[in-house]
Short mmCIF file of C-alpha atoms in Angstrom, two decimals:
data_model
loop_
_atom_site.label_atom_id
_atom_site.label_comp_id
_atom_site.label_asym_id
_atom_site.label_seq_id
_atom_site.Cartn_x
_atom_site.Cartn_y
_atom_site.Cartn_z
CA MET A 1246 3.95 -74.23 -219.44
CA THR A 1247 7.11 -72.12 -219.32
CA VAL A 1248 9.73 -73.56 -217.00
CA THR A 1249 12.90 -72.08 -215.83
CA VAL A 1250 15.29 -73.69 -213.46
CA ARG A 1251 18.30 -72.38 -211.60
CA ALA A 1252 20.67 -72.98 -208.64
CA GLN A 1253 21.04 -70.03 -206.26
CA SER A 1254 23.25 -69.38 -203.21
CA HIS A 1255 21.41 -67.56 -200.53
CA GLU A 1256 22.88 -66.65 -196.99
CA GLY A 1257 25.32 -69.61 -197.18
CA SER A 1258 22.78 -72.11 -198.39
CA LEU A 1259 22.09 -73.54 -201.76
CA ARG A 1260 18.71 -73.89 -203.31
CA ILE A 1261 17.02 -74.74 -206.59
CA LEU A 1262 14.37 -72.29 -207.84
CA ALA A 1263 12.02 -73.63 -210.43
CA GLU A 1264 9.70 -71.12 -212.00
CA LEU A 1265 6.50 -72.56 -213.63
CA ARG A 1266 4.08 -70.42 -215.55
CA PRO A 1267 0.97 -71.72 -217.36
CA GLU A 1268 0.91 -70.20 -220.86
CA ARG A 1269 -2.78 -70.24 -221.22
CA ALA A 1270 -4.95 -67.95 -219.29
CA GLY A 1271 -7.18 -69.49 -216.71
CA PHE A 1272 -5.02 -72.55 -216.07
CA HIS A 1273 -3.79 -73.33 -212.71
CA LEU A 1274 -0.73 -75.34 -211.68
CA TYR A 1275 -1.57 -78.42 -209.31
CA SER A 1276 -0.37 -77.87 -205.77
CA LEU A 1277 2.62 -79.52 -204.06
CA THR A 1278 0.00 -80.76 -201.53
CA LEU A 1279 -2.04 -82.76 -204.11
CA PRO A 1280 -1.84 -86.37 -203.23
CA ASN A 1281 0.27 -88.62 -205.26
CA GLY A 1282 -2.68 -90.27 -206.91
CA GLY A 1283 -4.59 -86.99 -207.39
CA VAL A 1284 -8.10 -86.60 -206.11
CA ASP A 1285 -10.29 -89.52 -207.18
CA GLY A 1286 -7.52 -90.07 -209.77
CA ILE A 1287 -7.77 -86.57 -211.15
CA GLY A 1288 -4.73 -84.33 -211.19
CA ILE A 1289 -1.02 -84.71 -210.95
CA PRO A 1290 0.88 -83.24 -208.08
CA THR A 1291 3.66 -80.84 -208.64
CA ARG A 1292 7.01 -82.41 -207.67
CA ILE A 1293 10.68 -81.57 -207.95
CA ARG A 1294 13.62 -83.71 -207.31
CA THR A 1295 17.46 -83.72 -208.08
CA GLU A 1296 20.03 -86.27 -209.26
CA GLY A 1297 23.74 -85.98 -209.84
CA GLY A 1298 25.54 -83.07 -208.19
CA LEU A 1299 22.80 -81.86 -205.82
CA ARG A 1300 20.83 -83.57 -203.07
CA ALA A 1301 17.79 -82.22 -201.44
CA THR A 1302 18.14 -81.36 -197.77
CA GLY A 1303 14.41 -80.65 -197.20
CA PRO A 1304 10.99 -80.44 -198.88
CA ALA A 1305 10.12 -78.27 -201.75
CA THR A 1306 8.14 -75.14 -200.80
CA THR A 1307 6.45 -72.26 -202.51
CA ASP A 1308 5.00 -68.90 -201.40
CA ALA A 1309 2.25 -69.11 -204.24
CA LYS A 1310 -1.26 -68.61 -202.95
CA PRO A 1311 -3.26 -71.76 -202.98
CA ARG A 1312 -6.93 -72.08 -203.97
CA ILE A 1313 -9.40 -74.84 -204.76
CA LEU A 1314 -10.44 -75.51 -208.26
CA ARG A 1315 -13.65 -77.27 -209.12
CA PRO A 1316 -13.42 -78.43 -212.92
CA ALA A 1317 -16.78 -78.16 -214.71
CA GLY A 1318 -18.70 -81.48 -214.88
CA LEU A 1319 -16.58 -83.16 -212.18
CA ASP A 1320 -17.36 -83.53 -208.52
CA VAL A 1321 -14.01 -82.91 -207.28
CA ARG A 1322 -11.97 -80.21 -205.38
CA LEU A 1323 -8.42 -79.81 -206.49
CA PRO A 1324 -5.71 -77.88 -204.67
CA VAL A 1325 -4.05 -75.59 -207.18
CA TYR A 1326 -2.23 -72.25 -207.24
CA LYS A 1327 -3.75 -68.96 -208.29
CA ASP A 1328 -3.06 -67.57 -211.87
CA GLY A 1329 0.48 -66.68 -212.87
CA LEU A 1330 4.00 -67.52 -211.98
CA VAL A 1331 4.61 -70.13 -209.25
CA THR A 1332 8.19 -70.49 -207.93
CA LEU A 1333 9.24 -73.65 -206.09
CA GLU A 1334 12.14 -73.67 -203.88
CA LEU A 1335 14.14 -76.89 -202.98
CA PRO A 1336 16.97 -76.67 -200.35
CA VAL A 1337 19.91 -78.70 -201.64
CA ARG A 1338 23.52 -79.43 -200.87
CA ARG A 1339 26.36 -79.93 -203.48
CA VAL A 1340 27.85 -83.41 -203.98
CA GLU A 1341 31.61 -83.11 -204.10
CA GLY A 1342 33.28 -83.99 -207.30
CA THR A 1343 30.43 -83.31 -209.67
CA ASP A 1344 30.07 -80.40 -212.10
CA SER A 1345 26.42 -80.84 -213.06
CA ALA A 1346 22.95 -81.89 -211.65
CA ARG A 1347 19.79 -82.95 -213.20
CA VAL A 1348 16.52 -81.50 -211.94
CA PHE A 1349 13.18 -83.29 -212.59
CA LEU A 1350 9.96 -81.59 -212.56
CA THR A 1351 6.37 -83.18 -212.65
CA TYR A 1352 3.50 -80.95 -213.04
CA GLY A 1353 0.14 -80.32 -214.71
CA ALA A 1354 -2.42 -77.59 -214.89
CA CYS A 1355 -6.27 -77.41 -215.06
CA SER A 1356 -8.96 -74.88 -215.75
CA GLU A 1357 -12.37 -74.60 -214.25
CA THR A 1358 -13.96 -74.34 -217.66
CA THR A 1359 -11.80 -75.77 -220.35
CA GLY A 1360 -10.36 -79.02 -218.92
CA CYS A 1361 -6.90 -79.99 -218.09
CA LEU A 1362 -3.59 -79.93 -219.91
CA PRO A 1363 -1.72 -83.32 -220.38
CA PRO A 1364 0.56 -84.07 -217.34
CA VAL A 1365 4.35 -83.70 -217.70
CA ARG A 1366 6.33 -86.37 -215.81
CA ASP A 1367 10.02 -85.82 -214.96
CA HIS A 1368 10.79 -82.92 -217.28
CA GLU A 1369 14.61 -82.92 -217.12
CA VAL A 1370 16.76 -79.79 -216.85
CA THR A 1371 20.53 -80.06 -216.60
CA LEU A 1372 22.28 -77.42 -214.46
CA GLN A 1373 26.07 -76.75 -214.67
CA LEU A 1374 27.37 -76.10 -211.12
CA GLY A 1375 30.59 -74.36 -211.77
CA SER A 1376 29.33 -71.04 -209.97
CA ALA A 1377 26.42 -72.49 -208.00
CA GLY A 1378 28.20 -73.22 -204.89
#
């Protein structure tokens, strides 16, 4: 999975943009709507959170197109996003007196034919906030 994270000011508000792209064709990133325990214990929901110099002011969103994935040999329906880049957007506010923030991403990806990739929990990215807000 290729992961890029940045802070961006937009029309007076601040947000974190996290871009996730499966590197293997046919793999789909699990949805933000996947329950915390997965479906019948299968799958890991996509999550984003911050610590340090940024605090979330609302839930994460994406405009990625959802779809249902049915992995071969399993009787489950998993909410995932279509192939390609998925950009998560998390509205945040800056905490005074801090110059950096930590962003944590949890994610996984699955294919209908070749199984699932190992889940990634709390992948940490440090952002310097000098020009972010």
